[in-house]
């Protein structure tokens, strides 16, 4: 039986960080919320058997995000602008969100490596374990992604 109080405490303690990581992965607030909900559902179903719930949830976030990029979805599609007239404030917020725009230009695996390494502050070894890839692949993927981000941001360019 799942310990609901412990699960609730975990979500309260880590929910904001998970949501921000998911928003960085997806590039969208609402898809980030959906991604966190999916990851937390997966965690809840396995709660009693998980030794490291935060690591499990991070892996579930990344896996669910990468899986969602592989699927074709013919249903509803979110749009940047609603049919109603968007306010100037909403437009300003979109223009200021440079990090999200830059991250959206990366491949899903590159974005996952960058978010886990620099937002979640995981080591190369922990990132490799989370993503199920060799440490060398994490290093090369991270290097490529950072070079692309520097070029896109106009900060120095590639090494």
CSV table of N, CA and C in Angstrom, one decimal:
chain,number,residue,atom,x,y,z
A,1,UNK,N,0.8,-1.2,0.0
A,1,UNK,CA,0.0,0.0,0.0
A,1,UNK,C,0.9,1.2,0.0
A,2,UNK,N,0.6,2.2,-0.8
A,2,UNK,CA,1.4,3.4,-0.9
A,2,UNK,C,1.2,4.3,0.3
A,3,UNK,N,2.3,4.9,0.8
A,3,UNK,CA,2.3,5.8,1.9
A,3,UNK,C,2.0,7.2,1.4
A,4,UNK,N,0.7,7.5,1.4
A,4,UNK,CA,0.2,8.8,0.8
A,4,UNK,C,0.9,10.0,1.5
A,5,UNK,N,1.1,10.0,2.8
A,5,UNK,CA,1.7,11.1,3.5
A,5,UNK,C,3.1,11.4,3.0
A,6,UNK,N,3.9,10.3,2.9
A,6,UNK,CA,5.3,10.4,2.4
A,6,UNK,C,5.3,10.9,0.9
A,7,UNK,N,4.4,10.4,0.1
A,7,UNK,CA,4.3,10.8,-1.3
A,7,UNK,C,4.0,12.3,-1.3
A,8,UNK,N,3.0,12.7,-0.6
A,8,UNK,CA,2.5,14.1,-0.6
A,8,UNK,C,3.7,15.0,-0.1
A,9,UNK,N,4.4,14.6,0.9
A,9,UNK,CA,5.6,15.4,1.4
A,9,UNK,C,6.6,15.5,0.3
A,10,UNK,N,6.8,14.4,-0.4
A,10,UNK,CA,7.8,14.4,-1.5
A,10,UNK,C,7.4,15.4,-2.6
A,11,UNK,N,6.1,15.4,-3.0
A,11,UNK,CA,5.6,16.3,-4.0
A,11,UNK,C,5.7,17.8,-3.5
A,12,UNK,N,5.3,18.0,-2.3
A,12,UNK,CA,5.4,19.4,-1.8
A,12,UNK,C,6.8,19.9,-1.7
A,13,UNK,N,7.8,19.0,-1.4
A,13,UNK,CA,9.2,19.4,-1.3
A,13,UNK,C,9.8,19.6,-2.7
A,14,UNK,N,9.4,18.8,-3.7
A,14,UNK,CA,10.1,18.8,-4.9
A,14,UNK,C,9.3,19.2,-6.1
A,15,UNK,N,8.0,19.5,-5.9
A,15,UNK,CA,7.1,19.8,-7.0
A,15,UNK,C,7.6,21.0,-7.9
A,16,UNK,N,8.0,22.1,-7.2
A,16,UNK,CA,8.4,23.3,-7.9
A,16,UNK,C,9.6,23.1,-8.8
A,17,UNK,N,10.6,22.3,-8.2
A,17,UNK,CA,11.8,22.1,-9.0
A,17,UNK,C,11.5,21.2,-10.2
A,18,UNK,N,10.7,20.2,-10.0
A,18,UNK,CA,10.3,19.3,-11.1
A,18,UNK,C,9.5,20.0,-12.1
A,19,UNK,N,8.6,20.9,-11.7
A,19,UNK,CA,7.9,21.7,-12.7
A,19,UNK,C,8.8,22.6,-13.5
A,20,UNK,N,9.7,23.2,-12.9
A,20,UNK,CA,10.6,24.1,-13.6
A,20,UNK,C,11.5,23.3,-14.6
A,21,UNK,N,12.0,22.1,-14.1
A,21,UNK,CA,12.8,21.3,-15.0
A,21,UNK,C,11.9,20.8,-16.2
A,22,UNK,N,10.7,20.5,-16.0
A,22,UNK,CA,9.8,20.0,-17.0
A,22,UNK,C,9.5,21.2,-18.0
A,23,UNK,N,9.3,22.4,-17.5
A,23,UNK,CA,9.1,23.5,-18.4
A,23,UNK,C,10.3,23.8,-19.2
A,24,UNK,N,11.5,23.6,-18.7
A,24,UNK,CA,12.7,23.8,-19.5
A,24,UNK,C,12.8,22.7,-20.6
A,25,UNK,N,12.4,21.4,-20.2
A,25,UNK,CA,12.4,20.3,-21.2
A,25,UNK,C,11.5,20.5,-22.3
A,26,UNK,N,10.2,21.0,-22.0
A,26,UNK,CA,9.2,21.0,-23.0
A,26,UNK,C,9.2,22.4,-23.7
A,27,UNK,N,9.6,23.4,-23.0
A,27,UNK,CA,9.6,24.8,-23.6
A,27,UNK,C,8.2,25.4,-23.4
A,28,UNK,N,7.3,24.8,-22.6
A,28,UNK,CA,6.0,25.3,-22.5
A,28,UNK,C,5.5,25.0,-21.1
A,29,UNK,N,4.8,26.0,-20.5
A,29,UNK,CA,4.4,25.8,-19.1
A,29,UNK,C,3.3,24.7,-19.0
A,30,UNK,N,2.3,24.7,-19.8
A,30,UNK,CA,1.3,23.7,-19.7
A,30,UNK,C,1.7,22.3,-20.0
A,31,UNK,N,2.5,22.1,-21.1
A,31,UNK,CA,3.1,20.8,-21.3
A,31,UNK,C,4.0,20.4,-20.2
A,32,UNK,N,4.7,21.3,-19.6
A,32,UNK,CA,5.5,21.0,-18.4
A,32,UNK,C,4.7,20.4,-17.3
A,33,UNK,N,3.5,21.1,-17.0
A,33,UNK,CA,2.6,20.6,-16.0
A,33,UNK,C,2.2,19.2,-16.3
A,34,UNK,N,1.8,18.9,-17.6
A,34,UNK,CA,1.4,17.6,-18.0
A,34,UNK,C,2.5,16.6,-17.8
A,35,UNK,N,3.7,17.0,-18.1
A,35,UNK,CA,4.9,16.1,-18.0
A,35,UNK,C,5.1,15.7,-16.5
A,36,UNK,N,5.0,16.7,-15.6
A,36,UNK,CA,5.2,16.5,-14.2
A,36,UNK,C,4.1,15.5,-13.7
A,37,UNK,N,2.9,15.8,-14.1
A,37,UNK,CA,1.8,14.9,-13.7
A,37,UNK,C,2.0,13.5,-14.2
A,38,UNK,N,2.5,13.3,-15.4
A,38,UNK,CA,2.8,11.9,-15.9
A,38,UNK,C,3.9,11.3,-15.0
A,39,UNK,N,5.0,12.0,-14.8
A,39,UNK,CA,6.1,11.5,-14.0
A,39,UNK,C,5.7,11.2,-12.6
A,40,UNK,N,4.9,12.0,-12.0
A,40,UNK,CA,4.5,11.8,-10.6
A,40,UNK,C,3.5,10.6,-10.5
A,41,UNK,N,2.7,10.4,-11.6
A,41,UNK,CA,1.8,9.3,-11.6
A,41,UNK,C,2.6,8.0,-11.7
A,42,UNK,N,3.7,8.0,-12.5
A,42,UNK,CA,4.6,6.8,-12.6
A,42,UNK,C,5.2,6.5,-11.3
A,43,UNK,N,5.7,7.6,-10.6
A,43,UNK,CA,6.3,7.4,-9.3
A,43,UNK,C,5.3,6.9,-8.3
A,44,UNK,N,4.1,7.4,-8.3
A,44,UNK,CA,3.1,7.0,-7.3
A,44,UNK,C,2.8,5.5,-7.4
A,45,UNK,N,2.7,5.0,-8.7
A,45,UNK,CA,2.4,3.6,-8.9
A,45,UNK,C,3.6,2.7,-8.4
A,46,UNK,N,4.8,3.2,-8.3
A,46,UNK,CA,5.9,2.4,-7.8
A,46,UNK,C,6.5,2.9,-6.5
A,47,UNK,N,5.8,3.8,-5.8
A,47,UNK,CA,6.3,4.5,-4.7
A,47,UNK,C,7.0,3.6,-3.7
A,48,UNK,N,6.4,2.5,-3.3
A,48,UNK,CA,6.9,1.6,-2.3
A,48,UNK,C,8.2,0.9,-2.7
A,49,UNK,N,8.4,0.8,-4.0
A,49,UNK,CA,9.6,0.1,-4.5
A,49,UNK,C,10.8,1.0,-4.9
A,50,UNK,N,10.6,2.3,-4.8
A,50,UNK,CA,11.6,3.2,-5.3
A,50,UNK,C,12.5,3.7,-4.1
A,51,UNK,N,13.8,3.5,-4.3
A,51,UNK,CA,14.8,3.9,-3.3
A,51,UNK,C,15.1,5.4,-3.3
A,52,UNK,N,15.2,5.9,-4.6
A,52,UNK,CA,15.6,7.3,-4.8
A,52,UNK,C,14.5,8.0,-5.6
A,53,UNK,N,13.4,8.5,-4.9
A,53,UNK,CA,12.3,9.0,-5.6
A,53,UNK,C,12.6,10.2,-6.5
A,54,UNK,N,13.5,11.1,-6.1
A,54,UNK,CA,13.8,12.3,-6.9
A,54,UNK,C,14.5,11.8,-8.2
A,55,UNK,N,15.5,10.9,-8.1
A,55,UNK,CA,16.2,10.4,-9.3
A,55,UNK,C,15.2,9.7,-10.2
A,56,UNK,N,14.3,8.9,-9.6
A,56,UNK,CA,13.3,8.2,-10.4
A,56,UNK,C,12.4,9.1,-11.2
A,57,UNK,N,12.0,10.2,-10.5
A,57,UNK,CA,11.1,11.1,-11.1
A,57,UNK,C,11.8,11.9,-12.2
A,58,UNK,N,13.0,12.3,-12.0
A,58,UNK,CA,13.8,13.0,-13.1
A,58,UNK,C,13.9,12.1,-14.3
A,59,UNK,N,14.2,10.8,-14.1
A,59,UNK,CA,14.3,9.9,-15.2
A,59,UNK,C,12.9,9.8,-15.9
A,60,UNK,N,11.9,9.7,-15.1
A,60,UNK,CA,10.5,9.6,-15.7
A,60,UNK,C,10.2,10.9,-16.5
A,61,UNK,N,10.6,12.0,-16.0
A,61,UNK,CA,10.4,13.3,-16.7
A,61,UNK,C,11.0,13.2,-18.1
A,62,UNK,N,12.3,12.9,-18.1
A,62,UNK,CA,13.1,12.9,-19.3
A,62,UNK,C,12.5,11.8,-20.3
A,63,UNK,N,12.2,10.6,-19.8
A,63,UNK,CA,11.7,9.5,-20.6
A,63,UNK,C,10.4,9.9,-21.2
A,64,UNK,N,9.5,10.4,-20.4
A,64,UNK,CA,8.2,10.8,-20.9
A,64,UNK,C,8.3,11.9,-21.9
A,65,UNK,N,9.2,12.9,-21.7
A,65,UNK,CA,9.4,14.0,-22.7
A,65,UNK,C,9.9,13.4,-24.0
A,66,UNK,N,10.9,12.6,-24.0
A,66,UNK,CA,11.5,12.1,-25.2
A,66,UNK,C,10.4,11.2,-25.9
A,67,UNK,N,9.7,10.4,-25.1
A,67,UNK,CA,8.6,9.6,-25.8
A,67,UNK,C,7.6,10.5,-26.4
A,68,UNK,N,7.3,11.6,-25.8
A,68,UNK,CA,6.2,12.5,-26.4
A,68,UNK,C,6.7,13.1,-27.7
A,69,UNK,N,8.0,13.3,-27.8
A,69,UNK,CA,8.5,13.9,-29.1
A,69,UNK,C,8.5,12.9,-30.2
A,70,UNK,N,8.4,11.6,-29.9
A,70,UNK,CA,8.4,10.6,-30.9
A,70,UNK,C,7.1,10.3,-31.4
A,71,UNK,N,6.0,10.6,-30.7
A,71,UNK,CA,4.7,10.3,-31.0
A,71,UNK,C,4.1,11.3,-32.0
A,72,UNK,N,3.2,10.9,-32.9
A,72,UNK,CA,2.5,11.8,-33.7
A,72,UNK,C,1.1,12.0,-33.0
A,73,UNK,N,0.7,13.2,-32.7
A,73,UNK,CA,-0.5,13.4,-32.1
A,73,UNK,C,-1.4,14.2,-33.0
A,74,UNK,N,-2.6,13.7,-33.3
A,74,UNK,CA,-3.5,14.4,-34.2
A,74,UNK,C,-4.6,15.1,-33.6
A,75,UNK,N,-4.6,15.1,-32.2
A,75,UNK,CA,-5.7,15.7,-31.5
A,75,UNK,C,-5.4,17.2,-31.3
A,76,UNK,N,-5.7,17.7,-30.1
A,76,UNK,CA,-5.6,19.2,-29.9
A,76,UNK,C,-4.1,19.6,-29.9
A,77,UNK,N,-3.9,20.7,-30.4
A,77,UNK,CA,-2.5,21.3,-30.4
A,77,UNK,C,-2.5,22.7,-29.7
A,78,UNK,N,-1.6,22.8,-28.8
A,78,UNK,CA,-1.6,24.2,-28.2
A,78,UNK,C,-1.0,25.2,-29.1
A,79,UNK,N,-1.5,26.4,-29.0
A,79,UNK,CA,-1.0,27.5,-29.8
A,79,UNK,C,-0.4,28.6,-28.9
A,80,UNK,N,0.5,29.4,-29.5
A,80,UNK,CA,1.1,30.5,-28.8
A,80,UNK,C,0.1,31.6,-28.5
A,81,UNK,N,-0.8,31.8,-29.4
A,81,UNK,CA,-1.7,32.9,-29.3
A,81,UNK,C,-3.1,32.4,-29.4
A,82,UNK,N,-3.9,32.8,-28.4
A,82,UNK,CA,-5.3,32.4,-28.5
A,82,UNK,C,-6.0,33.2,-29.6
A,83,UNK,N,-7.2,32.7,-30.0
A,83,UNK,CA,-7.9,33.4,-31.0
A,83,UNK,C,-8.2,34.9,-30.6
A,84,UNK,N,-8.4,35.0,-29.3
A,84,UNK,CA,-8.7,36.4,-28.8
A,84,UNK,C,-7.4,37.2,-28.9
A,85,UNK,N,-7.5,38.5,-28.8
A,85,UNK,CA,-6.3,39.3,-28.9
A,85,UNK,C,-5.4,39.1,-27.7
A,86,UNK,N,-4.1,38.9,-27.9
A,86,UNK,CA,-3.2,38.7,-26.8
A,86,UNK,C,-2.8,40.0,-26.2
A,87,UNK,N,-2.6,40.1,-24.9
A,87,UNK,CA,-2.2,41.3,-24.3
A,87,UNK,C,-0.7,41.6,-24.6
A,88,UNK,N,-0.4,42.9,-24.4
A,88,UNK,CA,1.0,43.3,-24.6
A,88,UNK,C,1.9,42.6,-23.6
A,89,UNK,N,1.4,42.5,-22.4
A,89,UNK,CA,2.2,41.9,-21.3
A,89,UNK,C,2.5,40.5,-21.6
A,90,UNK,N,1.6,39.7,-22.2
A,90,UNK,CA,1.9,38.3,-22.5
A,90,UNK,C,3.0,38.3,-23.6
A,91,UNK,N,2.9,39.2,-24.5
A,91,UNK,CA,3.9,39.2,-25.6
A,91,UNK,C,5.3,39.6,-25.0
A,92,UNK,N,5.4,40.5,-24.0
A,92,UNK,CA,6.6,40.9,-23.4
A,92,UNK,C,7.2,39.7,-22.7
A,93,UNK,N,6.4,38.9,-22.0
A,93,UNK,CA,6.9,37.7,-21.3
A,93,UNK,C,7.5,36.7,-22.2
A,94,UNK,N,6.8,36.5,-23.4
A,94,UNK,CA,7.4,35.6,-24.3
A,94,UNK,C,8.7,36.1,-24.9
A,95,UNK,N,8.8,37.4,-25.1
A,95,UNK,CA,10.1,37.9,-25.7
A,95,UNK,C,11.2,37.8,-24.7
A,96,UNK,N,10.9,37.9,-23.4
A,96,UNK,CA,12.0,37.8,-22.4
A,96,UNK,C,12.4,36.4,-22.1
A,97,UNK,N,11.7,35.4,-22.5
A,97,UNK,CA,12.0,34.0,-22.1
A,97,UNK,C,13.0,33.4,-23.1
A,98,UNK,N,14.2,34.0,-23.1
A,98,UNK,CA,15.3,33.6,-24.0
A,98,UNK,C,15.7,32.2,-23.7
A,99,UNK,N,15.9,31.8,-22.5
A,99,UNK,CA,16.4,30.4,-22.2
A,99,UNK,C,15.4,29.3,-22.8
A,100,UNK,N,14.1,29.5,-22.6
A,100,UNK,CA,13.2,28.6,-23.2
A,100,UNK,C,13.3,28.5,-24.7
A,101,UNK,N,13.5,29.6,-25.3
A,101,UNK,CA,13.6,29.7,-26.8
A,101,UNK,C,14.9,29.0,-27.2
A,102,UNK,N,15.9,29.2,-26.5
A,102,UNK,CA,17.2,28.6,-26.9
A,102,UNK,C,17.1,27.1,-26.7
A,103,UNK,N,16.6,26.7,-25.6
A,103,UNK,CA,16.5,25.2,-25.3
A,103,UNK,C,15.6,24.5,-26.3
A,104,UNK,N,14.6,25.2,-26.8
A,104,UNK,CA,13.7,24.6,-27.8
A,104,UNK,C,14.4,24.2,-29.1
A,105,UNK,N,15.5,24.9,-29.4
A,105,UNK,CA,16.2,24.6,-30.6
A,105,UNK,C,17.1,23.4,-30.5
A,106,UNK,N,17.2,22.8,-29.3
A,106,UNK,CA,18.0,21.6,-29.1
A,106,UNK,C,17.2,20.3,-29.4
A,107,UNK,N,17.9,19.3,-29.7
A,107,UNK,CA,17.2,18.0,-29.8
A,107,UNK,C,16.8,17.5,-28.4
A,108,UNK,N,15.7,16.7,-28.3
A,108,UNK,CA,15.3,16.3,-26.9
A,108,UNK,C,16.3,15.7,-26.0
A,109,UNK,N,17.2,14.9,-26.5
A,109,UNK,CA,18.3,14.3,-25.7
A,109,UNK,C,19.3,15.4,-25.3
A,110,UNK,N,19.6,16.3,-26.2
A,110,UNK,CA,20.5,17.4,-25.8
A,110,UNK,C,19.9,18.3,-24.7
A,111,UNK,N,18.6,18.6,-24.9
A,111,UNK,CA,17.9,19.4,-23.9
A,111,UNK,C,17.9,18.7,-22.6
A,112,UNK,N,17.6,17.4,-22.6
A,112,UNK,CA,17.6,16.6,-21.3
A,112,UNK,C,19.0,16.7,-20.6
A,113,UNK,N,20.0,16.5,-21.4
A,113,UNK,CA,21.4,16.6,-20.8
A,113,UNK,C,21.6,18.0,-20.2
A,114,UNK,N,21.3,19.0,-20.9
A,114,UNK,CA,21.5,20.4,-20.4
A,114,UNK,C,20.7,20.6,-19.1
A,115,UNK,N,19.4,20.3,-19.1
A,115,UNK,CA,18.6,20.5,-18.0
A,115,UNK,C,19.1,19.7,-16.8
A,116,UNK,N,19.4,18.4,-17.0
A,116,UNK,CA,19.8,17.6,-15.8
A,116,UNK,C,21.2,18.1,-15.3
A,117,UNK,N,22.1,18.5,-16.2
A,117,UNK,CA,23.4,18.9,-15.8
A,117,UNK,C,23.4,20.3,-15.1
A,118,UNK,N,22.7,21.2,-15.7
A,118,UNK,CA,22.9,22.6,-15.2
A,118,UNK,C,21.7,23.1,-14.4
A,119,UNK,N,20.5,22.6,-14.7
A,119,UNK,CA,19.4,23.1,-13.8
A,119,UNK,C,19.2,22.2,-12.6
A,120,UNK,N,19.3,20.8,-12.8
A,120,UNK,CA,19.1,19.9,-11.7
A,120,UNK,C,20.4,19.7,-11.0
A,121,UNK,N,21.5,20.2,-11.6
A,121,UNK,CA,22.9,20.2,-11.0
A,121,UNK,C,23.4,18.8,-10.7
A,122,UNK,N,23.1,17.9,-11.7
A,122,UNK,CA,23.6,16.5,-11.6
A,122,UNK,C,25.0,16.4,-12.1
A,123,UNK,N,25.8,15.5,-11.6
A,123,UNK,CA,27.1,15.3,-12.1
A,123,UNK,C,27.0,14.6,-13.5
A,124,UNK,N,28.1,14.5,-14.2
A,124,UNK,CA,28.1,13.8,-15.5
A,124,UNK,C,27.7,12.3,-15.3
A,125,UNK,N,28.2,11.7,-14.2
A,125,UNK,CA,27.9,10.3,-13.9
A,125,UNK,C,26.4,10.1,-13.5
A,126,UNK,N,25.8,11.1,-12.7
A,126,UNK,CA,24.4,11.0,-12.4
A,126,UNK,C,23.5,11.2,-13.6
A,127,UNK,N,23.9,12.1,-14.5
A,127,UNK,CA,23.2,12.4,-15.7
A,127,UNK,C,23.2,11.2,-16.6
A,128,UNK,N,24.4,10.5,-16.7
A,128,UNK,CA,24.5,9.3,-17.5
A,128,UNK,C,23.6,8.2,-16.9
A,129,UNK,N,23.6,8.1,-15.6
A,129,UNK,CA,22.8,7.0,-15.0
A,129,UNK,C,21.3,7.3,-15.2
A,130,UNK,N,20.9,8.6,-15.1
A,130,UNK,CA,19.5,8.9,-15.3
A,130,UNK,C,19.0,8.7,-16.7
A,131,UNK,N,19.9,9.0,-17.7
A,131,UNK,CA,19.5,8.8,-19.1
A,131,UNK,C,19.9,7.5,-19.6
A,132,UNK,N,20.6,6.7,-18.9
A,132,UNK,CA,21.0,5.3,-19.4
A,132,UNK,C,21.9,5.4,-20.5
A,133,UNK,N,22.9,6.3,-20.4
A,133,UNK,CA,23.9,6.4,-21.5
A,133,UNK,C,25.3,6.5,-20.9
A,134,UNK,N,26.4,6.2,-21.6
A,134,UNK,CA,27.7,6.3,-21.1
A,134,UNK,C,28.1,7.7,-20.7
A,135,UNK,N,29.0,7.9,-19.8
A,135,UNK,CA,29.4,9.2,-19.4
A,135,UNK,C,30.0,10.0,-20.5
A,136,UNK,N,30.8,9.3,-21.4
A,136,UNK,CA,31.4,10.0,-22.6
A,136,UNK,C,30.3,10.6,-23.5
A,137,UNK,N,29.2,9.9,-23.6
A,137,UNK,CA,28.1,10.4,-24.4
A,137,UNK,C,27.5,11.6,-23.8
A,138,UNK,N,27.4,11.6,-22.5
A,138,UNK,CA,26.9,12.8,-21.8
A,138,UNK,C,27.8,14.0,-22.1
A,139,UNK,N,29.1,13.7,-21.9
A,139,UNK,CA,30.1,14.8,-22.1
A,139,UNK,C,30.0,15.4,-23.6
A,140,UNK,N,30.0,14.5,-24.5
A,140,UNK,CA,30.0,15.0,-25.9
A,140,UNK,C,28.6,15.6,-26.3
A,141,UNK,N,27.5,15.1,-25.8
A,141,UNK,CA,26.2,15.7,-26.0
A,141,UNK,C,26.1,17.1,-25.4
A,142,UNK,N,26.6,17.2,-24.2
A,142,UNK,CA,26.6,18.4,-23.5
A,142,UNK,C,27.5,19.5,-24.2
A,143,UNK,N,28.7,19.1,-24.6
A,143,UNK,CA,29.6,20.0,-25.3
A,143,UNK,C,28.9,20.5,-26.6
A,144,UNK,N,28.3,19.6,-27.4
A,144,UNK,CA,27.6,20.0,-28.6
A,144,UNK,C,26.5,20.9,-28.4
A,145,UNK,N,25.7,20.6,-27.3
A,145,UNK,CA,24.5,21.4,-27.0
A,145,UNK,C,24.9,22.8,-26.5
A,146,UNK,N,26.0,22.9,-25.7
A,146,UNK,CA,26.4,24.2,-25.2
A,146,UNK,C,27.0,25.0,-26.4
A,147,UNK,N,27.7,24.4,-27.3
A,147,UNK,CA,28.2,25.1,-28.5
A,147,UNK,C,27.0,25.7,-29.3
A,148,UNK,N,26.0,24.9,-29.5
A,148,UNK,CA,24.8,25.4,-30.2
A,148,UNK,C,24.2,26.5,-29.5
A,149,UNK,N,24.0,26.4,-28.2
A,149,UNK,CA,23.4,27.4,-27.4
A,149,UNK,C,24.2,28.7,-27.5
A,150,UNK,N,25.6,28.6,-27.4
A,150,UNK,CA,26.4,29.8,-27.5
A,150,UNK,C,26.2,30.5,-28.8
A,151,UNK,N,26.2,29.7,-29.9
A,151,UNK,CA,26.0,30.3,-31.2
A,151,UNK,C,24.7,31.0,-31.3
A,152,UNK,N,23.6,30.3,-30.9
A,152,UNK,CA,22.3,30.8,-31.0
A,152,UNK,C,22.1,32.1,-30.1
A,153,UNK,N,22.8,32.1,-29.0
A,153,UNK,CA,22.7,33.2,-28.1
A,153,UNK,C,23.6,34.4,-28.5
A,154,UNK,N,24.6,34.0,-29.4
A,154,UNK,CA,25.5,35.1,-29.9
A,154,UNK,C,26.6,35.4,-28.8
A,155,UNK,N,26.9,34.4,-28.0
A,155,UNK,CA,27.9,34.5,-26.9
A,155,UNK,C,29.1,33.7,-27.2
A,156,UNK,N,30.0,34.3,-27.9
A,156,UNK,CA,31.3,33.7,-28.2
A,156,UNK,C,31.3,32.7,-29.3
A,157,UNK,N,30.3,31.9,-29.5
A,157,UNK,CA,30.3,30.9,-30.6
A,157,UNK,C,30.9,29.6,-30.1
A,158,UNK,N,31.1,28.7,-31.1
A,158,UNK,CA,31.6,27.3,-30.7
A,158,UNK,C,33.1,27.4,-30.4
A,159,UNK,N,33.5,26.4,-29.6
A,159,UNK,CA,34.9,26.4,-29.3
A,159,UNK,C,35.7,25.8,-30.4
